[in-house]
Short mmCIF file of C-alpha atoms and ligand atoms in Angstrom, two decimals:
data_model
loop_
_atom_site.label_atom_id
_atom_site.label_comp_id
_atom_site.label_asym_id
_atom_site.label_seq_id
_atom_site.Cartn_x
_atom_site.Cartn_y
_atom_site.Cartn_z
CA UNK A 210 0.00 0.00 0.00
CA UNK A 211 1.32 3.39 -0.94
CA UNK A 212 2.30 5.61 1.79
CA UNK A 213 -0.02 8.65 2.67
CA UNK A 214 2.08 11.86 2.64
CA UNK A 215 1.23 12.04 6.48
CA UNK A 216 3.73 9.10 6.86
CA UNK A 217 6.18 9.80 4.45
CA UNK A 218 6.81 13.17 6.39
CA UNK A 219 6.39 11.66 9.84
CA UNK A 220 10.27 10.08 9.73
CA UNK A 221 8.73 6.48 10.65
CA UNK A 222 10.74 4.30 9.72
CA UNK A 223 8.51 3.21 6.38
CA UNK A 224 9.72 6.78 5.16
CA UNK A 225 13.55 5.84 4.68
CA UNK A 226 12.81 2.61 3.00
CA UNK A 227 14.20 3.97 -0.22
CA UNK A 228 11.64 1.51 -2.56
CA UNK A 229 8.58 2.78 -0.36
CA UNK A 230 9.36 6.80 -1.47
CA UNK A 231 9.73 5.59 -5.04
CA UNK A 232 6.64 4.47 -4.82
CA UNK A 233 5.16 7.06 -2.77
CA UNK A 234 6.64 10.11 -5.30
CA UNK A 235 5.44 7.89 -8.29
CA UNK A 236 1.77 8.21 -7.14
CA UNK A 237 2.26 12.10 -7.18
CA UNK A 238 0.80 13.69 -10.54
CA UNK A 239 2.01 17.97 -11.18
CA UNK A 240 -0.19 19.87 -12.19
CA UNK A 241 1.56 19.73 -15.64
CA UNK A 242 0.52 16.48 -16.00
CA UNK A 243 4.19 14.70 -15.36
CA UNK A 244 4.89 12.52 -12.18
CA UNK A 245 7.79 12.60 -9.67
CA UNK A 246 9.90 10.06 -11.81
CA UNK A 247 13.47 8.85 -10.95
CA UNK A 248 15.68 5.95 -10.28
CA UNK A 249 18.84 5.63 -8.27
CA UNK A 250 21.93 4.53 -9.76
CA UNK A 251 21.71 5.50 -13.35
CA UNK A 252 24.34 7.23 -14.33
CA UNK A 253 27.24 4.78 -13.67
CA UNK A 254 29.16 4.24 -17.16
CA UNK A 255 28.72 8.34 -17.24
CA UNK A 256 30.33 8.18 -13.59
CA UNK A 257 33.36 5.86 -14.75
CA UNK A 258 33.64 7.67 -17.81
CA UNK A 259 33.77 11.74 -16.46
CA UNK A 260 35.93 11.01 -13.52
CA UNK A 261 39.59 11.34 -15.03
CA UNK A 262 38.36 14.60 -15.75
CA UNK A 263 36.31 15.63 -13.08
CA UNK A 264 38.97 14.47 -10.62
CA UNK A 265 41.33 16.49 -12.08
CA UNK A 266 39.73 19.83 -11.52
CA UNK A 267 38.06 18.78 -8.31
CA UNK A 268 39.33 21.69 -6.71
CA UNK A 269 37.62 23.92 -9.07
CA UNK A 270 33.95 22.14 -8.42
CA UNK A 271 33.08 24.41 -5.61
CA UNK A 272 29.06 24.99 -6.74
CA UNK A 273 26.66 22.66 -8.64
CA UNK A 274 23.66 23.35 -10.08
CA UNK A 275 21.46 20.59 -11.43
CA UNK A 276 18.32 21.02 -13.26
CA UNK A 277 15.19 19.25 -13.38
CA UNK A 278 15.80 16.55 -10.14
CA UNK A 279 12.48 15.20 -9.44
CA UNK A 280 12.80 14.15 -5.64
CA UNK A 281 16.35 14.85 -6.21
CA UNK A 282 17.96 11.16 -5.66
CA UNK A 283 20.33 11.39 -8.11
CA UNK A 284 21.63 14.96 -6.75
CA UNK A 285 22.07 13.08 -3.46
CA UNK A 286 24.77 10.56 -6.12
CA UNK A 287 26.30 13.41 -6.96
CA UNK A 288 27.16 14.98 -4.45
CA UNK A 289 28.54 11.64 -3.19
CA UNK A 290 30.03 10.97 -6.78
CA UNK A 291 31.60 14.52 -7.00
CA UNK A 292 33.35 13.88 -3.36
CA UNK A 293 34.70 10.53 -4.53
CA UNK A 294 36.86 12.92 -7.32
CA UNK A 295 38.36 14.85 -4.68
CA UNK A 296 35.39 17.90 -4.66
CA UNK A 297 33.12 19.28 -2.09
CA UNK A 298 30.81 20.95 -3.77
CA UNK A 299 27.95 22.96 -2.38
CA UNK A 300 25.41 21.61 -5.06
CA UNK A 301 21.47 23.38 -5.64
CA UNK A 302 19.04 21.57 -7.04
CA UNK A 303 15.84 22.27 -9.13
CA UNK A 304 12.80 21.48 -10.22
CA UNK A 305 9.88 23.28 -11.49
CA UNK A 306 7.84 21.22 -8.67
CA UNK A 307 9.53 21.19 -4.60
CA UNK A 308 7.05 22.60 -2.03
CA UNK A 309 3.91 21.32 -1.25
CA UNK A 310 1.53 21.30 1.72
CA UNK A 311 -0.53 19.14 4.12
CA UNK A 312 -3.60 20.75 4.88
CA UNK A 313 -6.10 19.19 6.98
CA UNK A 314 -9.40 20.11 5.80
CA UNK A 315 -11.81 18.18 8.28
CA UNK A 316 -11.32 15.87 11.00
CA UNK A 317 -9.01 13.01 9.44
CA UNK A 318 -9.26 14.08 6.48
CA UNK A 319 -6.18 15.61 4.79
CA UNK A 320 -4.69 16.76 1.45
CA UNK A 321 -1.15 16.67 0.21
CA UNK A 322 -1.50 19.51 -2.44
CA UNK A 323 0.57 21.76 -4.43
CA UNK A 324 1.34 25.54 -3.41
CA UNK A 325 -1.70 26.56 -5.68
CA UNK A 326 -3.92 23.93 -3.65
CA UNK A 327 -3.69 21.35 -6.56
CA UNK A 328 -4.30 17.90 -4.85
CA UNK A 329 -1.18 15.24 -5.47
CA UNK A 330 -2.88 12.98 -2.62
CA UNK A 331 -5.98 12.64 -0.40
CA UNK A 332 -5.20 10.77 3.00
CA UNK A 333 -8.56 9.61 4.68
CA UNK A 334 -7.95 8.21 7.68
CA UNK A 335 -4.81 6.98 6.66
CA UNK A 336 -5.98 5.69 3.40
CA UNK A 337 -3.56 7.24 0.42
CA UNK A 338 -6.12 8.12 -2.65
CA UNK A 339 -4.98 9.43 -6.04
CA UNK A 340 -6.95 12.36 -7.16
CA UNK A 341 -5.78 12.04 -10.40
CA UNK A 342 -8.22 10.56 -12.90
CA UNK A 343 -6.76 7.39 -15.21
CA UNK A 344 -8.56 5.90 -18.55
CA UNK A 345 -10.33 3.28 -16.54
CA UNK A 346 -12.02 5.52 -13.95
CA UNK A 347 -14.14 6.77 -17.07
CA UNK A 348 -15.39 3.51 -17.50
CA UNK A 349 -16.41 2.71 -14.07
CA UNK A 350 -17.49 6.35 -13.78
CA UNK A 351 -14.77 6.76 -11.04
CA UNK A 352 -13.87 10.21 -12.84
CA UNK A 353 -17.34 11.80 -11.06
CA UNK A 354 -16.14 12.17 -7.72
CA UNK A 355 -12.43 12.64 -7.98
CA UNK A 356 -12.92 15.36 -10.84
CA UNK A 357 -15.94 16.97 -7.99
CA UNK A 358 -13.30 16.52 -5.48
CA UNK A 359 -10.43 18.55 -7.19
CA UNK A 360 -12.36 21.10 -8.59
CA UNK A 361 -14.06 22.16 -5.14
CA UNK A 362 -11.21 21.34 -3.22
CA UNK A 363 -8.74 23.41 -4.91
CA UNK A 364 -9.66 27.02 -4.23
CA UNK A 365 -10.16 26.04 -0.93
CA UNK A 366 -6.96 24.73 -0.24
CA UNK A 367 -5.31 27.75 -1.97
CA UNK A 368 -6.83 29.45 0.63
CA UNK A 369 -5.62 27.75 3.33
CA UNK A 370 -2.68 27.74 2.31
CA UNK A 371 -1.79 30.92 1.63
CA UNK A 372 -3.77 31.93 5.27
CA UNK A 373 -0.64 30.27 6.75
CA UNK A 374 -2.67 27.02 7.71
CA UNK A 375 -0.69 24.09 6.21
CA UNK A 376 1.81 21.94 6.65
CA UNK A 377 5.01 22.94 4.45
CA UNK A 378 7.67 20.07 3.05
CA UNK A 379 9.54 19.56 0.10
CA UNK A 380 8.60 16.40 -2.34
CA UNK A 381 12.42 15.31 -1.72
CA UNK A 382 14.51 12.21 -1.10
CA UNK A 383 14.95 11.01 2.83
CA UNK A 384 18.32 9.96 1.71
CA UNK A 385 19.79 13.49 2.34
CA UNK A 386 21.05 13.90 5.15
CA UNK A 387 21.53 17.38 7.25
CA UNK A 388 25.26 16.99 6.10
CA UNK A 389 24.78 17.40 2.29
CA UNK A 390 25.08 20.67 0.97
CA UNK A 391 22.46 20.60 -1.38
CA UNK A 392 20.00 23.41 -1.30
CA UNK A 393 16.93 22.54 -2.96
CA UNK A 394 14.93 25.48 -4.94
CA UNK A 395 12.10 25.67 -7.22
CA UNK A 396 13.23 27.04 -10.41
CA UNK A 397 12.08 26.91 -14.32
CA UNK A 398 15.21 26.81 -16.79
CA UNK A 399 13.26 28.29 -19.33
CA UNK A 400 12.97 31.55 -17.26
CA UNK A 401 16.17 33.55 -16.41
CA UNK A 402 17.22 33.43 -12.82
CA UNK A 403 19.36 36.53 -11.70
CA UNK A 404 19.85 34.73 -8.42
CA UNK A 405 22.13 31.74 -10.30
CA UNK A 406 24.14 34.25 -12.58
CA UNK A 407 27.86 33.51 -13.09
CA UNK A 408 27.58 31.13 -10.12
CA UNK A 409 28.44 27.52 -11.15
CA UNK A 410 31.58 25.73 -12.05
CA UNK A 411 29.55 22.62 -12.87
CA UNK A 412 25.72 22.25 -14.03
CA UNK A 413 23.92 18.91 -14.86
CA UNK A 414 20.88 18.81 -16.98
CA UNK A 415 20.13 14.83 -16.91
CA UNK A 416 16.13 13.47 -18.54
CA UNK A 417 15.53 16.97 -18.92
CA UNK A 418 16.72 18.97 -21.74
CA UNK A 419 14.68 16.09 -24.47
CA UNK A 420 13.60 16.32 -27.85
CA UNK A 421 11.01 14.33 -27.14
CA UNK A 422 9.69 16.99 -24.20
CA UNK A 423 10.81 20.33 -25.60
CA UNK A 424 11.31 22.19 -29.07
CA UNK A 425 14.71 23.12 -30.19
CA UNK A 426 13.72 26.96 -29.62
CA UNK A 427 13.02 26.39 -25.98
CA UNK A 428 16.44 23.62 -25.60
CA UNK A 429 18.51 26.91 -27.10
CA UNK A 430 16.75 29.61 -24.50
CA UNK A 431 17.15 26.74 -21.27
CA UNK A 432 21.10 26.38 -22.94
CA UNK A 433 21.40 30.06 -22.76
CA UNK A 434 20.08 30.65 -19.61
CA UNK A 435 22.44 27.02 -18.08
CA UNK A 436 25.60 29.68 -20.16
CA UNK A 437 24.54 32.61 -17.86
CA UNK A 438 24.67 30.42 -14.87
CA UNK A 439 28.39 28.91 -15.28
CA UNK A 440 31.15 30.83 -13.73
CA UNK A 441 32.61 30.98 -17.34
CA UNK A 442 35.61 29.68 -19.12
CA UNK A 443 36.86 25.95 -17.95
CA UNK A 444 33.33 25.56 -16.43
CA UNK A 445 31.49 22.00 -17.17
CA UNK A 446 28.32 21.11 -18.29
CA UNK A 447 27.27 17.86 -18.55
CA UNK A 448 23.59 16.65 -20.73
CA UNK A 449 22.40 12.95 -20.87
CA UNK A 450 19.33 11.38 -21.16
CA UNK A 451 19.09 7.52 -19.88
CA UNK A 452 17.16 5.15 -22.61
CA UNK A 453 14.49 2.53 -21.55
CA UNK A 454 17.52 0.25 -21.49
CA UNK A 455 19.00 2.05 -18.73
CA UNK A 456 22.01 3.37 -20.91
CA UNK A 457 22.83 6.75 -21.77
CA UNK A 458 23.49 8.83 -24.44
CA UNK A 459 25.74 11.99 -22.44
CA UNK A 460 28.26 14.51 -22.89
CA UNK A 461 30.46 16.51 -21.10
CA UNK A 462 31.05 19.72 -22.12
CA UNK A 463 33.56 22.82 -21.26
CA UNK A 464 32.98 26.41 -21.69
CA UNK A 465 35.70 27.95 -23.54
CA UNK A 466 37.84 31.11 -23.87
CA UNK A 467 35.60 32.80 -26.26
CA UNK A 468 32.18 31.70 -24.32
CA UNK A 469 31.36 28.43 -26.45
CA UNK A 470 30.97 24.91 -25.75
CA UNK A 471 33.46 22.44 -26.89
CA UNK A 472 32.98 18.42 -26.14
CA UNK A 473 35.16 17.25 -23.67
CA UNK A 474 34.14 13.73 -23.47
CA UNK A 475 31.01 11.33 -24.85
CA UNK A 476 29.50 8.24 -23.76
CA UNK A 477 26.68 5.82 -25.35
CA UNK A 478 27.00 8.37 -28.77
CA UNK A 479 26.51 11.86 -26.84
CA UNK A 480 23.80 13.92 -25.58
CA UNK A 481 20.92 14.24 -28.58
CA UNK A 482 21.36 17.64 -27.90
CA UNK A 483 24.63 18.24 -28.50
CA UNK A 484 24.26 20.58 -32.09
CA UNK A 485 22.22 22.94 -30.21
CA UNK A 486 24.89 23.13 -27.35
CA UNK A 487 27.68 23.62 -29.44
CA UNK A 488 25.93 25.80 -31.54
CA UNK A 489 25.73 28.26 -28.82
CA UNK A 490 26.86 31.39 -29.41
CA UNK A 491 27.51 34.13 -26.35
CA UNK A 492 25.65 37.81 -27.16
C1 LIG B 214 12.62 12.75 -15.76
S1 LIG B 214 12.86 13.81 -14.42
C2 LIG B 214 14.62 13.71 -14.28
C3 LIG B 214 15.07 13.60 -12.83
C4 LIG B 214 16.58 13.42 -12.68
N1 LIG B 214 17.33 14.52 -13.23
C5 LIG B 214 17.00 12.11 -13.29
O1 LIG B 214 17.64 12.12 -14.34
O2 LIG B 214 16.69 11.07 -12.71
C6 LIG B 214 12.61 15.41 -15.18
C7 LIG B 214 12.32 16.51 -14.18
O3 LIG B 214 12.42 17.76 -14.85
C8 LIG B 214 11.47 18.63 -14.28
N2 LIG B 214 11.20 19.72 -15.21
C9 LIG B 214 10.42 19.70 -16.32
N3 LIG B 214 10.41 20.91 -16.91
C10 LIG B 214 11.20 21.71 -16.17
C11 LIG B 214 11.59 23.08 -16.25
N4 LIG B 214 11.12 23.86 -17.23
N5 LIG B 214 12.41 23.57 -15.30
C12 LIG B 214 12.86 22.80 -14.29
N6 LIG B 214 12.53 21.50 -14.14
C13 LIG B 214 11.71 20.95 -15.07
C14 LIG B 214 10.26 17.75 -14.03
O4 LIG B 214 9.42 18.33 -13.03
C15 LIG B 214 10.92 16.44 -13.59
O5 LIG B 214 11.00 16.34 -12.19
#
């Protein structure tokens, strides 16, 4: 049975089995439609492949940004990864989708919803229910109540929210520890942040920057904006996407003296984004 968010954020002991938040984040649907999707340990042959080169600048990796983390499990092997070469990185992490809220709106009855009040989970009395709709619930006419639910529930829990009467946490990984330095915010790479300017030595856009998800116009503005962010020449960047064999197709790239990216290493054939990165061109 999937966790309610009540017990995921409760730190029982169901909340740091690892398989149990996989499941628990899987349930949760954005309001963009996409759901908290990740897996541990999937960047390995990128690991082996990156670390002559990461190790030898190590002592340059001071800040990490990576984009697009989900619940931010594989920052977590990062971090650890990057401190195997020889770094210790302060790393921040992103998503478009961090904070949400429990907000208790009758006696046992509580919602795990979004900072807008869109419901990722109902808990009643315990019981975690989806308030997302799937094909079959138009069938067995399931869709009625859940679509009722959402649609009445929503400005309501926007209110209650924003009157201060929630719950906050972060839809994030137990298996950070207070120790990491990894600051989680929520950001949109599409939209300039004046906050992350000039700031990073290393950025990591991994299942993110895809063909399949975005249009080459908006890959060049998030490359653009990921340029603005590195601290500038001999900074890294590194792209892959992980197939539904479990391989990936990454590079690593390096910004160089004139402001464009050069390959510095491939694995599994390169990032399929790799043309649009190297045809970058600083204004
Ligand atoms: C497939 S997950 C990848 C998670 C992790 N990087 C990995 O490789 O396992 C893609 C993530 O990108 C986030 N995302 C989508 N569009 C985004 C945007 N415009 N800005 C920031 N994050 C975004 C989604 O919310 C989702 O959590």
């Amino acid at each position: 049975m999937v966790m309610s968010a009540r017990q995921f954020y409760s730190g029982s002991e169901a909340s740091t089995d690892y398989t149990r938040e996989s499941e628990f984040f899987a349930k949760l649907k954005m309001r963009n439609g996409t759901f908290k999707l990740t897996r541990p340990s999937r960047f390995r042959e990128l690991e082996t492949a990156f670390r002559p080169v990461l190790t030898e600048r190590s002592e340059r990796l001071r800040e990490a940004l990576d984009v697009g983390v989900s619940t931010g499990v594989t920052t977590v092997e990062l971090l650890r990864y990057l401190e195997t070469c020889g770094a210790a990185p302060r790393i921040t992490a992103t998503d478009l989708f961090i904070d949400a809220h429990i907000v208790e709106v009758a006696t046992g009855i509580r919602v795990l919803a979004d900072p807008e009040g869109w419901p990722l989970q109902y808990d009643v009395a315990g019981l975690a229910i989806r308030p997302w709709i799937r094909r079959l619930d138009y069938v067995s006419l399931a869709f009625i109540p859940r679509h009722l639910a959402s649609t009445i529930l929503q400005p309501r829990l926007r209110a209650l929210i924003r009157s201060g009467r929630s719950e906050p946490v972060q839809m994030i990984t137990r298996s950070l520890s207070d120790a990491d330095s990894i600051a989680f915010v929520e950001d949109d790479i599409m939209r300039r942040s004046a906050d992350f300017a000039g700031r990073f030595d290393l950025v990591r856009a991994a299942n993110i920057l895809n063909r399949s998800y975005f249009s080459n116009d908006q890959i060049r503005t998030a490359v653009a904006n990921i340029h603005s962010y590195l601290s500038g020449p001999g900074s890294l960047l590194i792209v892959t996407r992980t197939n539904e064999k479990g391989e990936n197709g990454g590079t690593l790239f390096e910004v160089g003296a004139d402001g464009s990216f050069s390959v510095v290493k491939r694995v599994g054939g390169g990032s399929e984004v790799e043309d649009l990165i190297l045809g970058y061109r600083p204004s």
